[in-house]
Amino acid sequence: RAKLRSSSKNRGLAEVETALLGHLEKLKAVAEDTPVNRIRSRILDQCLEATDKKPGFFSLTVPTGGGKTLSSMAFAVRHARRHGLRRIIYVIPFTSIIEQNAAVFRKALAGLGDDIVLEHHSNLDPDESNESTVSRLATENWDARIIVTTNVQFFESLHANRTSRCRKLHRIAKSVIVLDEAQSLPVEFMDPCLRNLKELTLNYGSTVVLCTATQPAITKREDFPLGIDTPFEIVSEPEKLYNELRR
């Protein structure tokens, strides 16, 4: 089952950006002036400043408590709008937090309708009692501005040979793909997954954001030659940021 009701798919990314940044401004206006909130504000500013960079690989290294969920979405929406990309695909490794994050995005974009965000994961698999033609097609086609899905659903769309899985392939091209907790990709599938991501950035006009709270993630280094070569780090001095947010 896909959480999709009517048709907000035609909402432009400019509307999404206005709604999201308006929500963030409201949160900032009522937030206390604390060291943590000042750090969160700085992270958001750096995410927005990085949106002018051309599509490709980005890294967002923000420890827990830094507000990376909404900041990464703010980057994705503005970057997509500025570079003519079509949608945001937010990929999360654990079903335990996917509904929580989708709810955060729906709250931020409440004025645009619940169906601006499409969830697709195993907890919402269709069955005869809850599936409609609209929900089935939306799930198969990922026909929404913001998709929130799992690693399994996302990479099966690239690796599977079933028609229903592959039908959304054209939606992944020219998208911003945010990999939350990127370091959690299964080691045994790391090679084909990273090759797919590289192909999407090189030949399909997509941007990939490696979003992580854990260092190091999956960037290329001496002990991990398979990794992504020189992604643009959105947040300056992530090591300093870890010290500032250390609890």
mmCIF file of N, CA and C in Angstrom, residues 101-180:
data_model
loop_
_atom_site.group_PDB
_atom_site.id
_atom_site.type_symbol
_atom_site.label_atom_id
_atom_site.label_comp_id
_atom_site.label_asym_id
_atom_site.label_seq_id
_atom_site.Cartn_x
_atom_site.Cartn_y
_atom_site.Cartn_z
ATOM 1 N N ASN A 101 10.287 9.539 9.862
ATOM 2 C CA ASN A 101 10.826 10.573 8.987
ATOM 3 C C ASN A 101 9.782 11.077 7.993
ATOM 4 N N ALA A 102 8.973 10.169 7.461
ATOM 5 C CA ALA A 102 7.919 10.593 6.536
ATOM 6 C C ALA A 102 6.938 11.527 7.227
ATOM 7 N N ALA A 103 6.649 11.245 8.497
ATOM 8 C CA ALA A 103 5.747 12.117 9.251
ATOM 9 C C ALA A 103 6.364 13.499 9.457
ATOM 10 N N VAL A 104 7.669 13.549 9.682
ATOM 11 C CA VAL A 104 8.366 14.839 9.815
ATOM 12 C C VAL A 104 8.229 15.645 8.528
ATOM 13 N N PHE A 105 8.415 14.990 7.384
ATOM 14 C CA PHE A 105 8.312 15.687 6.102
ATOM 15 C C PHE A 105 6.875 16.138 5.838
ATOM 16 N N ARG A 106 5.890 15.298 6.175
ATOM 17 C CA ARG A 106 4.497 15.687 5.953
ATOM 18 C C ARG A 106 4.108 16.880 6.826
ATOM 19 N N LYS A 107 4.603 16.905 8.039
ATOM 20 C CA LYS A 107 4.306 18.035 8.922
ATOM 21 C C LYS A 107 4.905 19.317 8.360
ATOM 22 N N ALA A 108 6.124 19.224 7.852
ATOM 23 C CA ALA A 108 6.792 20.402 7.286
ATOM 24 C C ALA A 108 6.083 20.905 6.043
ATOM 25 N N LEU A 109 5.433 19.998 5.311
ATOM 26 C CA LEU A 109 4.787 20.353 4.042
ATOM 27 C C LEU A 109 3.270 20.235 4.149
ATOM 28 N N ALA A 110 2.746 20.463 5.345
ATOM 29 C CA ALA A 110 1.325 20.204 5.620
ATOM 30 C C ALA A 110 0.395 20.951 4.674
ATOM 31 N N GLY A 111 0.764 22.148 4.281
ATOM 32 C CA GLY A 111 -0.109 22.928 3.414
ATOM 33 C C GLY A 111 -0.248 22.395 2.006
ATOM 34 N N LEU A 112 0.585 21.440 1.635
ATOM 35 C CA LEU A 112 0.571 20.894 0.267
ATOM 36 C C LEU A 112 -0.186 19.580 0.162
ATOM 37 N N GLY A 113 -0.681 19.070 1.288
ATOM 38 C CA GLY A 113 -1.407 17.800 1.266
ATOM 39 C C GLY A 113 -0.524 16.631 1.651
ATOM 40 N N ASP A 114 -1.131 15.641 2.296
ATOM 41 C CA ASP A 114 -0.369 14.480 2.762
ATOM 42 C C ASP A 114 0.304 13.727 1.621
ATOM 43 N N ASP A 115 -0.308 13.749 0.433
ATOM 44 C CA ASP A 115 0.200 12.925 -0.654
ATOM 45 C C ASP A 115 1.387 13.540 -1.370
ATOM 46 N N ILE A 116 1.889 14.665 -0.866
ATOM 47 C CA ILE A 116 3.128 15.205 -1.421
ATOM 48 C C ILE A 116 4.290 14.260 -1.125
ATOM 49 N N VAL A 117 4.136 13.446 -0.082
ATOM 50 C CA VAL A 117 5.150 12.455 0.309
ATOM 51 C C VAL A 117 4.572 11.062 0.091
ATOM 52 N N LEU A 118 5.295 10.245 -0.644
ATOM 53 C CA LEU A 118 4.890 8.862 -0.894
ATOM 54 C C LEU A 118 5.816 7.923 -0.141
ATOM 55 N N GLU A 119 5.244 7.111 0.745
ATOM 56 C CA GLU A 119 6.025 6.074 1.431
ATOM 57 C C GLU A 119 5.945 4.776 0.637
ATOM 58 N N HIS A 120 7.076 4.089 0.548
ATOM 59 C CA HIS A 120 7.077 2.781 -0.093
ATOM 60 C C HIS A 120 8.071 1.895 0.632
ATOM 61 N N HIS A 121 7.531 0.969 1.411
ATOM 62 C CA HIS A 121 8.378 0.031 2.163
ATOM 63 C C HIS A 121 7.548 -1.171 2.542
ATOM 64 N N SER A 122 8.189 -2.177 3.149
ATOM 65 C CA SER A 122 7.534 -3.467 3.371
ATOM 66 C C SER A 122 6.343 -3.364 4.314
ATOM 67 N N ASN A 123 6.344 -2.411 5.236
ATOM 68 C CA ASN A 123 5.211 -2.266 6.147
ATOM 69 C C ASN A 123 3.962 -1.763 5.428
ATOM 70 N N LEU A 124 4.144 -1.290 4.177
ATOM 71 C CA LEU A 124 3.013 -0.773 3.412
ATOM 72 C C LEU A 124 2.793 -1.569 2.136
ATOM 73 N N ASP A 125 3.259 -2.813 2.105
ATOM 74 C CA ASP A 125 3.049 -3.618 0.911
ATOM 75 C C ASP A 125 1.554 -3.795 0.660
ATOM 76 N N PRO A 126 1.146 -3.767 -0.614
ATOM 77 C CA PRO A 126 -0.273 -3.847 -0.928
ATOM 78 C C PRO A 126 -0.876 -5.200 -0.609
ATOM 79 N N ASP A 127 -2.142 -5.188 -0.215
ATOM 80 C CA ASP A 127 -2.927 -6.413 -0.151
ATOM 81 C C ASP A 127 -4.327 -6.087 -0.667
ATOM 82 N N GLU A 128 -5.147 -7.087 -0.821
ATOM 83 C CA GLU A 128 -6.436 -6.895 -1.474
ATOM 84 C C GLU A 128 -7.353 -5.971 -0.695
ATOM 85 N N SER A 129 -7.196 -5.882 0.628
ATOM 86 C CA SER A 129 -8.111 -5.091 1.443
ATOM 87 C C SER A 129 -7.812 -3.607 1.419
ATOM 88 N N ASN A 130 -6.561 -3.209 1.133
ATOM 89 C CA ASN A 130 -6.248 -1.783 1.217
ATOM 90 C C ASN A 130 -5.697 -1.194 -0.071
ATOM 91 N N GLU A 131 -5.493 -2.010 -1.093
ATOM 92 C CA GLU A 131 -4.902 -1.503 -2.323
ATOM 93 C C GLU A 131 -5.968 -0.890 -3.221
ATOM 94 N N SER A 132 -5.661 0.248 -3.810
ATOM 95 C CA SER A 132 -6.497 0.848 -4.829
ATOM 96 C C SER A 132 -5.649 0.985 -6.086
ATOM 97 N N THR A 133 -6.305 1.294 -7.190
ATOM 98 C CA THR A 133 -5.552 1.488 -8.431
ATOM 99 C C THR A 133 -4.563 2.626 -8.290
ATOM 100 N N VAL A 134 -4.997 3.710 -7.631
ATOM 101 C CA VAL A 134 -4.125 4.877 -7.443
ATOM 102 C C VAL A 134 -2.910 4.513 -6.607
ATOM 103 N N SER A 135 -3.132 3.809 -5.466
ATOM 104 C CA SER A 135 -2.011 3.483 -4.592
ATOM 105 C C SER A 135 -1.059 2.487 -5.246
ATOM 106 N N ARG A 136 -1.625 1.531 -6.006
ATOM 107 C CA ARG A 136 -0.762 0.544 -6.662
ATOM 108 C C ARG A 136 0.113 1.211 -7.718
ATOM 109 N N LEU A 137 -0.497 2.036 -8.553
ATOM 110 C CA LEU A 137 0.268 2.698 -9.597
ATOM 111 C C LEU A 137 1.283 3.674 -9.022
ATOM 112 N N ALA A 138 0.904 4.381 -7.950
ATOM 113 C CA ALA A 138 1.837 5.314 -7.333
ATOM 114 C C ALA A 138 3.053 4.580 -6.783
ATOM 115 N N THR A 139 2.823 3.415 -6.176
ATOM 116 C CA THR A 139 3.924 2.635 -5.636
ATOM 117 C C THR A 139 4.821 2.098 -6.737
ATOM 118 N N GLU A 140 4.200 1.593 -7.801
ATOM 119 C CA GLU A 140 4.988 1.032 -8.892
ATOM 120 C C GLU A 140 5.756 2.102 -9.659
ATOM 121 N N ASN A 141 5.173 3.287 -9.769
ATOM 122 C CA ASN A 141 5.758 4.327 -10.615
ATOM 123 C C ASN A 141 6.506 5.414 -9.854
ATOM 124 N N TRP A 142 6.364 5.463 -8.532
ATOM 125 C CA TRP A 142 6.976 6.528 -7.724
ATOM 126 C C TRP A 142 6.635 7.899 -8.295
ATOM 127 N N ASP A 143 5.354 8.100 -8.529
ATOM 128 C CA ASP A 143 4.882 9.322 -9.159
ATOM 129 C C ASP A 143 4.508 10.350 -8.085
ATOM 130 N N ALA A 144 5.531 10.869 -7.414
ATOM 131 C CA ALA A 144 5.333 11.915 -6.400
ATOM 132 C C ALA A 144 6.605 12.740 -6.341
ATOM 133 N N ARG A 145 6.498 13.929 -5.763
ATOM 134 C CA ARG A 145 7.686 14.784 -5.665
ATOM 135 C C ARG A 145 8.691 14.251 -4.657
ATOM 136 N N ILE A 146 8.198 13.690 -3.562
ATOM 137 C CA ILE A 146 9.082 13.183 -2.503
ATOM 138 C C ILE A 146 8.731 11.723 -2.236
ATOM 139 N N ILE A 147 9.710 10.860 -2.395
ATOM 140 C CA ILE A 147 9.560 9.435 -2.124
ATOM 141 C C ILE A 147 10.380 9.112 -0.875
ATOM 142 N N VAL A 148 9.766 8.423 0.078
ATOM 143 C CA VAL A 148 10.500 7.941 1.249
ATOM 144 C C VAL A 148 10.447 6.422 1.200
ATOM 145 N N THR A 149 11.610 5.802 1.080
ATOM 146 C CA THR A 149 11.636 4.364 0.859
ATOM 147 C C THR A 149 12.817 3.744 1.596
ATOM 148 N N THR A 150 12.982 2.451 1.419
ATOM 149 C CA THR A 150 14.056 1.727 2.098
ATOM 150 C C THR A 150 15.173 1.379 1.115
ATOM 151 N N ASN A 151 16.325 1.026 1.680
ATOM 152 C CA ASN A 151 17.425 0.532 0.851
ATOM 153 C C ASN A 151 16.966 -0.632 -0.032
ATOM 154 N N VAL A 152 16.185 -1.536 0.561
ATOM 155 C CA VAL A 152 15.751 -2.725 -0.170
ATOM 156 C C VAL A 152 14.914 -2.334 -1.382
ATOM 157 N N GLN A 153 13.896 -1.488 -1.166
ATOM 158 C CA GLN A 153 13.038 -1.097 -2.284
ATOM 159 C C GLN A 153 13.822 -0.327 -3.336
ATOM 160 N N PHE A 154 14.695 0.568 -2.907
ATOM 161 C CA PHE A 154 15.432 1.392 -3.859
ATOM 162 C C PHE A 154 16.367 0.546 -4.725
ATOM 163 N N PHE A 155 17.196 -0.288 -4.083
ATOM 164 C CA PHE A 155 18.171 -1.047 -4.860
ATOM 165 C C PHE A 155 17.540 -2.204 -5.623
ATOM 166 N N GLU A 156 16.409 -2.721 -5.142
ATOM 167 C CA GLU A 156 15.705 -3.730 -5.937
ATOM 168 C C GLU A 156 15.176 -3.124 -7.230
ATOM 169 N N SER A 157 14.850 -1.840 -7.202
ATOM 170 C CA SER A 157 14.400 -1.176 -8.429
ATOM 171 C C SER A 157 15.506 -1.154 -9.470
ATOM 172 N N LEU A 158 16.754 -1.164 -9.019
ATOM 173 C CA LEU A 158 17.897 -1.130 -9.929
ATOM 174 C C LEU A 158 18.392 -2.523 -10.306
ATOM 175 N N HIS A 159 18.158 -3.512 -9.446
ATOM 176 C CA HIS A 159 18.733 -4.845 -9.651
ATOM 177 C C HIS A 159 17.715 -5.894 -10.087
ATOM 178 N N ALA A 160 16.435 -5.681 -9.794
ATOM 179 C CA ALA A 160 15.447 -6.730 -10.031
ATOM 180 C C ALA A 160 15.132 -6.876 -11.513
ATOM 181 N N ASN A 161 14.559 -8.024 -11.877
ATOM 182 C CA ASN A 161 14.129 -8.244 -13.263
ATOM 183 C C ASN A 161 12.618 -8.405 -13.358
ATOM 184 N N ARG A 162 11.916 -8.018 -12.298
ATOM 185 C CA ARG A 162 10.453 -8.051 -12.326
ATOM 186 C C ARG A 162 9.923 -6.723 -12.858
ATOM 187 N N THR A 163 8.914 -6.794 -13.681
ATOM 188 C CA THR A 163 8.360 -5.587 -14.298
ATOM 189 C C THR A 163 7.916 -4.578 -13.256
ATOM 190 N N SER A 164 7.243 -5.035 -12.195
ATOM 191 C CA SER A 164 6.716 -4.116 -11.190
ATOM 192 C C SER A 164 7.835 -3.377 -10.468
ATOM 193 N N ARG A 165 8.984 -4.033 -10.295
ATOM 194 C CA ARG A 165 10.115 -3.390 -9.638
ATOM 195 C C ARG A 165 10.806 -2.389 -10.571
ATOM 196 N N CYS A 166 10.901 -2.741 -11.824
ATOM 197 C CA CYS A 166 11.664 -1.924 -12.783
ATOM 198 C C CYS A 166 10.873 -0.752 -13.344
ATOM 199 N N ARG A 167 9.571 -0.739 -13.123
ATOM 200 C CA ARG A 167 8.721 0.272 -13.753
ATOM 201 C C ARG A 167 9.055 1.686 -13.295
ATOM 202 N N LYS A 168 9.699 1.798 -12.148
ATOM 203 C CA LYS A 168 10.006 3.127 -11.605
ATOM 204 C C LYS A 168 11.404 3.614 -11.992
ATOM 205 N N LEU A 169 12.123 2.865 -12.797
ATOM 206 C CA LEU A 169 13.511 3.224 -13.104
ATOM 207 C C LEU A 169 13.636 4.630 -13.676
ATOM 208 N N HIS A 170 12.713 4.999 -14.559
ATOM 209 C CA HIS A 170 12.811 6.314 -15.183
ATOM 210 C C HIS A 170 12.573 7.441 -14.184
ATOM 211 N N ARG A 171 11.929 7.133 -13.049
ATOM 212 C CA ARG A 171 11.714 8.146 -12.024
ATOM 213 C C ARG A 171 12.991 8.424 -11.230
ATOM 214 N N ILE A 172 13.907 7.478 -11.211
ATOM 215 C CA ILE A 172 15.135 7.659 -10.442
ATOM 216 C C ILE A 172 16.099 8.591 -11.173
ATOM 217 N N ALA A 173 16.066 8.567 -12.501
ATOM 218 C CA ALA A 173 16.908 9.482 -13.267
ATOM 219 C C ALA A 173 16.517 10.922 -12.964
ATOM 220 N N LYS A 174 17.503 11.810 -12.940
ATOM 221 C CA LYS A 174 17.297 13.239 -12.677
ATOM 222 C C LYS A 174 16.551 13.469 -11.363
ATOM 223 N N SER A 175 16.991 12.748 -10.334
ATOM 224 C CA SER A 175 16.444 12.916 -8.996
ATOM 225 C C SER A 175 17.569 13.233 -8.022
ATOM 226 N N VAL A 176 17.191 13.748 -6.853
ATOM 227 C CA VAL A 176 18.132 13.856 -5.740
ATOM 228 C C VAL A 176 17.887 12.652 -4.839
ATOM 229 N N ILE A 177 18.888 11.830 -4.664
ATOM 230 C CA ILE A 177 18.786 10.608 -3.869
ATOM 231 C C ILE A 177 19.559 10.821 -2.579
ATOM 232 N N VAL A 178 18.845 10.856 -1.465
ATOM 233 C CA VAL A 178 19.473 11.027 -0.156
ATOM 234 C C VAL A 178 19.557 9.663 0.505
ATOM 235 N N LEU A 179 20.770 9.181 0.737
ATOM 236 C CA LEU A 179 20.976 7.900 1.425
ATOM 237 C C LEU A 179 21.229 8.181 2.898
ATOM 238 N N ASP A 180 20.200 8.023 3.702
ATOM 239 C CA ASP A 180 20.345 8.242 5.136
ATOM 240 C C ASP A 180 21.090 7.065 5.759
#
